[in-house]
Amino acid sequence: MTPDAGRTDAVRRHDPELRGFASDNYAGVHPEILAALALANGGHQTAYGEDDYTRHLQEVFRAHFGPRAEVYPVFNGTGANVLALQTLTERWGAVICADGAHINVDECGAPERVGGLKLLAVPAEHGKLTPELVEREAYGRDDEHRAQPQVVSITQTTELGTCYTPGEIRAICAHAHERGMTVHLDGSRIANAAATLGVPLREFTTDAGVDVLSFGGTKNGLLFGECVVVLNPDAVRAMKHLRKLSMQLASKMRFVSVQFEALLSGELWKRGASHANAMARRLEAGARGVDGVEILHPVQANAVFAALPHDVAERLQKRYRFYFWDEPAGVVRWMCSYDTTEADVDSFTAALAEEMAQSP
């Protein structure tokens, strides 16, 4: 029996024209990704990554990251980060990261509780580590009383919307490798970074010395799924076993893999990220024109961080969805996505100006 194509008993329960500035995760699935999912549907394919789409995905990623790259699709970003860090650490291992890193503040302790490792967080201006900051925690070799620093984890773009240059990443990787550590890059918004820098993906990953990468897709139009990309196979251990142990082995993996094929085989990854970045720059320019609004960090990708009166932010939230980043300080975060329009941005900044004008 063949199911009826296109038939469903589901009911649309949201306004498809409604967009906000809370997160690029709020955006729907890009139409080209939906088309790819439909293409991969129908018939039977071997489960657990032995399908034709996942096999071909190795070639897709190697075109971007080099011939040694190995890709492992997973369900989500937290799973990608925890799995990547597990493959790089021993039971007594520690990971040096920025204090605002997603692995430190937004993953419910998963790297430590599930991954079984210690995080050594360092205060970092604009969310960016440097070799000097890494050195603050890169000590205690052979001291059995201290978790051993084995990995440096950086985020590109950072949680504060800033971007490492290829040279900055090369310096961190060289410093880490000189001290016997490896480097993990959390690339949940890696496409936004490449679009900002105007360079190939491998220039600030493989060529810079990064060992393992968490490659994000859901913030750039995918339905679900991320990938762990091993750039230096000599640095990891037991990847396929740890993926299963970490509950990140998808049975119908073809539906994760085909999305990344659609994203990376052409220019879709760059088009979506470039547009989101452009909308953030437009939003920044509009917000800077409103008296009393302060932009706090360089806008180098698709995020804008601002400080404004608490009452203004609360009133504005009733009109548009967005989050406080530091509520006591009145700091908010506005995110743009691949489907944010110029009209969305202009309407938002007009509303911001209206609410600021009402503030005493």
XYZ file of C-alpha atoms in Angstrom:
360
model
C 0.000 0.000 0.000
C 1.410 3.363 -1.024
C 0.561 6.332 1.257
C -1.244 9.287 -0.303
C 1.346 11.909 -1.163
C 0.590 15.244 0.455
C -2.343 14.038 2.581
C -2.286 14.909 6.291
C -4.666 15.206 9.232
C -2.434 17.812 10.874
C -3.737 21.367 11.252
C -1.676 24.544 10.858
C -1.554 26.097 14.317
C 0.603 29.171 13.756
C 0.760 32.299 11.642
C 3.322 31.543 8.888
C 3.875 35.261 8.331
C 4.909 35.937 11.931
C 8.648 36.475 12.485
C 10.614 37.809 15.426
C 14.166 38.328 16.596
C 14.482 35.748 19.365
C 16.582 33.112 17.616
C 17.544 31.799 14.208
C 16.239 28.482 15.572
C 12.734 29.959 15.381
C 12.847 30.093 11.583
C 11.131 27.444 9.537
C 12.773 24.990 7.173
C 14.240 26.423 3.989
C 12.162 25.347 0.946
C 15.241 23.812 -0.711
C 15.792 21.667 2.367
C 12.165 20.517 2.340
C 12.595 19.590 -1.327
C 15.700 17.560 -0.450
C 13.827 15.693 2.289
C 11.067 14.817 -0.149
C 13.695 13.635 -2.631
C 15.172 11.267 -0.048
C 11.785 9.871 0.936
C 10.154 6.776 -0.502
C 11.438 3.240 -0.730
C 13.776 1.582 1.724
C 17.344 2.584 2.558
C 19.701 0.876 4.975
C 19.473 2.373 8.467
C 22.076 3.796 10.864
C 24.173 5.615 8.280
C 24.698 2.848 5.749
C 22.459 4.624 3.246
C 23.462 6.194 -0.063
C 23.001 9.766 1.178
C 25.273 9.423 4.183
C 27.954 7.697 2.123
C 27.891 10.553 -0.398
C 27.995 13.110 2.405
C 31.624 12.226 3.048
C 32.497 13.598 -0.415
C 30.409 16.726 0.178
C 32.268 17.609 3.375
C 35.674 16.712 1.953
C 35.100 19.230 -0.819
C 34.931 21.907 1.868
C 37.331 20.599 4.513
C 39.899 18.462 2.734
C 40.473 14.792 1.883
C 41.002 13.613 5.475
C 37.704 14.949 6.780
C 35.276 12.417 8.244
C 31.647 13.402 8.914
C 29.301 11.926 11.519
C 25.700 13.211 11.415
C 23.986 13.590 14.800
C 20.658 14.865 16.109
C 21.504 18.245 17.647
C 24.156 20.766 18.634
C 24.552 19.707 22.253
C 25.013 16.127 21.104
C 27.585 17.222 18.531
C 29.585 19.170 21.110
C 29.484 16.477 23.779
C 30.412 13.749 21.305
C 33.258 15.788 19.821
C 34.717 16.560 23.242
C 34.386 12.955 24.376
C 36.443 11.746 21.439
C 39.247 14.178 22.363
C 39.460 13.594 26.120
C 40.277 10.904 28.611
C 38.318 10.298 31.816
C 40.504 12.782 33.676
C 40.494 15.342 30.866
C 39.459 18.983 30.944
C 38.394 21.471 28.273
C 39.409 25.145 28.271
C 36.674 27.430 26.961
C 35.374 30.989 27.231
C 33.151 31.606 30.246
C 30.237 32.468 27.956
C 30.681 29.404 25.734
C 27.531 27.461 24.911
C 29.087 24.298 26.351
C 29.558 26.141 29.648
C 26.275 27.994 30.117
C 23.609 26.604 27.776
C 23.876 22.822 27.731
C 22.560 21.975 31.196
C 25.915 20.548 32.268
C 25.825 17.907 29.508
C 29.566 18.097 28.672
C 30.385 17.419 32.313
C 27.572 15.052 33.320
C 27.189 13.125 30.053
C 30.647 13.646 28.594
C 32.354 13.091 31.936
C 34.852 15.916 31.501
C 35.768 19.106 33.342
C 35.250 22.574 31.857
C 37.829 25.246 32.667
C 36.104 28.528 31.807
C 38.055 31.734 31.203
C 36.571 35.277 31.096
C 36.886 36.429 27.473
C 36.137 39.856 26.017
C 33.499 39.661 23.269
C 33.495 35.870 23.802
C 36.875 35.269 22.132
C 39.755 33.263 23.554
C 43.408 34.118 22.874
C 46.591 32.094 23.472
C 47.197 34.235 26.577
C 43.740 33.431 27.952
C 44.198 29.735 27.201
C 47.443 29.819 29.137
C 45.609 30.828 32.315
C 44.250 27.287 32.599
C 46.867 25.305 30.641
C 48.837 24.220 33.682
C 49.103 21.337 36.125
C 50.526 18.694 33.806
C 50.927 15.378 35.649
C 49.332 16.828 38.794
C 46.970 14.056 39.868
C 44.959 16.552 41.924
C 43.893 18.548 38.857
C 41.819 17.656 35.817
C 44.223 17.649 32.903
C 43.719 20.327 30.205
C 43.456 18.331 26.982
C 41.236 20.402 24.677
C 40.656 24.046 23.809
C 37.099 24.713 22.612
C 36.234 27.886 20.707
C 32.979 29.001 19.098
C 32.744 30.471 15.587
C 30.832 32.745 15.557
C 30.945 33.350 19.287
C 27.956 33.453 21.591
C 28.257 37.263 21.502
C 28.068 37.435 17.718
C 31.751 38.121 17.141
C 34.022 36.352 14.699
C 37.551 34.936 14.961
C 39.846 35.689 12.028
C 41.722 32.745 10.486
C 44.933 34.135 11.981
C 43.435 34.234 15.469
C 42.356 30.615 15.205
C 45.754 29.564 13.838
C 47.415 31.197 16.847
C 45.135 29.374 19.305
C 45.657 26.040 17.536
C 49.434 26.453 17.456
C 49.483 27.345 21.145
C 47.264 24.389 22.068
C 49.205 21.891 19.978
C 52.521 23.058 21.418
C 51.140 22.112 24.837
C 49.835 18.736 23.756
C 46.202 19.820 23.531
C 43.734 19.515 20.675
C 41.221 22.099 19.424
C 37.451 21.765 19.045
C 35.406 24.366 17.201
C 31.714 24.765 17.980
C 30.394 25.834 14.593
C 26.689 26.170 15.233
C 26.860 29.389 13.163
C 29.959 28.554 11.135
C 28.285 29.582 7.870
C 27.712 33.079 9.242
C 31.407 33.310 10.091
C 32.518 32.235 6.617
C 30.111 34.717 5.047
C 31.499 37.522 7.216
C 35.127 36.624 6.568
C 34.622 35.989 2.854
C 36.829 32.887 2.958
C 36.310 29.143 2.370
C 35.201 27.085 5.362
C 38.494 25.218 5.534
C 40.584 28.405 5.848
C 39.687 28.901 9.513
C 39.193 25.200 10.352
C 41.318 22.570 8.601
C 44.005 24.965 7.410
C 44.138 26.739 10.771
C 44.755 23.524 12.723
C 41.323 22.721 14.192
C 41.085 19.020 15.038
C 37.330 18.454 15.373
C 34.391 20.605 14.344
C 30.726 20.683 15.341
C 28.998 21.822 12.143
C 25.612 23.461 12.591
C 22.701 23.390 10.184
C 19.470 24.070 12.072
C 20.324 27.763 12.531
C 20.704 28.039 8.751
C 17.493 26.485 7.481
C 17.661 22.779 8.319
C 14.799 20.875 9.937
C 17.038 19.009 12.360
C 20.524 17.575 12.593
C 24.125 18.691 13.022
C 27.413 17.000 12.154
C 30.647 16.197 13.933
C 33.427 16.688 11.407
C 36.753 15.080 12.226
C 39.447 17.152 10.536
C 42.390 15.356 12.159
C 41.563 11.629 12.410
C 44.747 11.047 14.432
C 43.322 13.128 17.294
C 40.121 11.179 17.980
C 39.179 7.786 19.324
C 36.165 5.484 19.071
C 33.953 7.996 17.295
C 31.336 5.550 16.021
C 31.052 3.787 19.373
C 30.818 7.036 21.317
C 28.148 8.340 18.939
C 25.964 5.354 19.737
C 26.802 5.501 23.449
C 25.834 9.195 23.441
C 22.414 8.400 21.904
C 23.262 10.360 18.735
C 23.034 7.568 16.135
C 19.994 8.242 13.941
C 18.255 5.223 12.481
C 16.867 7.082 9.447
C 20.097 8.994 8.961
C 19.442 9.628 5.273
C 17.077 12.440 6.315
C 19.854 14.199 8.213
C 22.455 13.641 5.514
C 20.383 14.787 2.542
C 19.777 18.124 4.249
C 23.506 18.760 4.513
C 23.970 17.706 0.903
C 21.412 20.327 -0.114
C 23.031 22.906 2.156
C 26.654 22.362 1.129
C 26.687 21.031 -2.430
C 25.870 24.473 -3.801
C 25.714 27.958 -2.324
C 22.655 27.575 -0.085
C 24.740 27.665 3.103
C 26.353 30.936 2.047
C 23.184 32.560 0.708
C 21.241 31.991 3.908
C 24.061 33.096 6.209
C 24.950 36.151 4.138
C 21.347 37.302 4.161
C 21.014 36.834 7.932
C 24.239 38.782 8.465
C 23.036 41.594 6.212
C 19.771 41.851 8.134
C 21.714 42.089 11.414
C 23.788 44.943 10.017
C 20.600 46.695 8.940
C 19.146 46.159 12.413
C 22.304 47.499 14.045
C 22.221 50.626 11.891
C 18.569 51.217 12.696
C 19.048 50.683 16.434
C 22.064 53.006 16.550
C 19.809 55.723 15.197
C 17.522 55.475 18.228
C 18.557 57.694 21.137
C 19.263 55.756 24.324
C 20.061 52.399 22.688
C 23.621 51.144 23.130
C 25.137 48.429 20.906
C 27.465 46.385 23.111
C 29.500 44.117 20.815
C 30.751 44.312 17.231
C 28.039 43.036 14.888
C 30.006 40.528 12.817
C 27.372 37.919 12.042
C 23.604 37.675 12.590
C 23.356 38.797 16.239
C 22.891 42.244 17.745
C 23.411 42.796 21.481
C 22.023 46.006 22.928
C 21.381 47.749 26.232
C 18.161 49.667 26.730
C 15.797 50.512 29.587
C 14.163 47.450 31.106
C 10.627 48.782 30.727
C 11.222 49.518 27.052
C 12.470 45.988 26.439
C 9.460 44.480 28.196
C 7.003 46.545 26.145
C 8.849 45.734 22.934
C 8.728 42.025 23.763
C 4.943 42.199 23.642
C 5.242 43.217 19.996
C 8.207 41.078 18.906
C 9.790 37.964 20.375
C 13.377 38.328 21.620
C 15.317 37.425 24.741
C 17.042 39.244 27.541
C 20.717 38.245 27.591
C 21.379 39.856 30.991
C 18.048 41.007 32.372
C 19.309 42.898 35.468
C 21.624 44.930 33.217
C 18.965 45.497 30.551
C 20.971 43.645 27.905
C 19.001 42.024 25.083
C 19.878 39.880 22.087
C 18.288 40.278 18.672
C 18.859 37.502 16.115
C 18.275 37.538 12.369
C 17.788 34.472 10.198
C 17.778 33.414 6.565
C 14.124 34.432 6.246
C 14.275 37.809 8.030
C 13.153 40.535 5.639
C 14.091 44.192 5.348
C 10.477 45.013 6.199
C 10.780 42.921 9.392
C 13.856 44.872 10.450
C 12.434 48.272 9.591
C 9.172 47.554 11.432
C 11.118 46.401 14.467
C 13.374 49.445 14.610
C 10.345 51.708 14.182
C 8.698 49.951 17.131
C 11.925 50.322 19.114
C 11.937 54.052 18.442
C 8.284 54.350 19.485
C 8.858 52.543 22.767
C 12.044 54.498 23.525
C 10.145 57.760 22.951
C 7.686 56.735 25.682
C 10.456 55.999 28.175
C 10.838 58.653 30.903
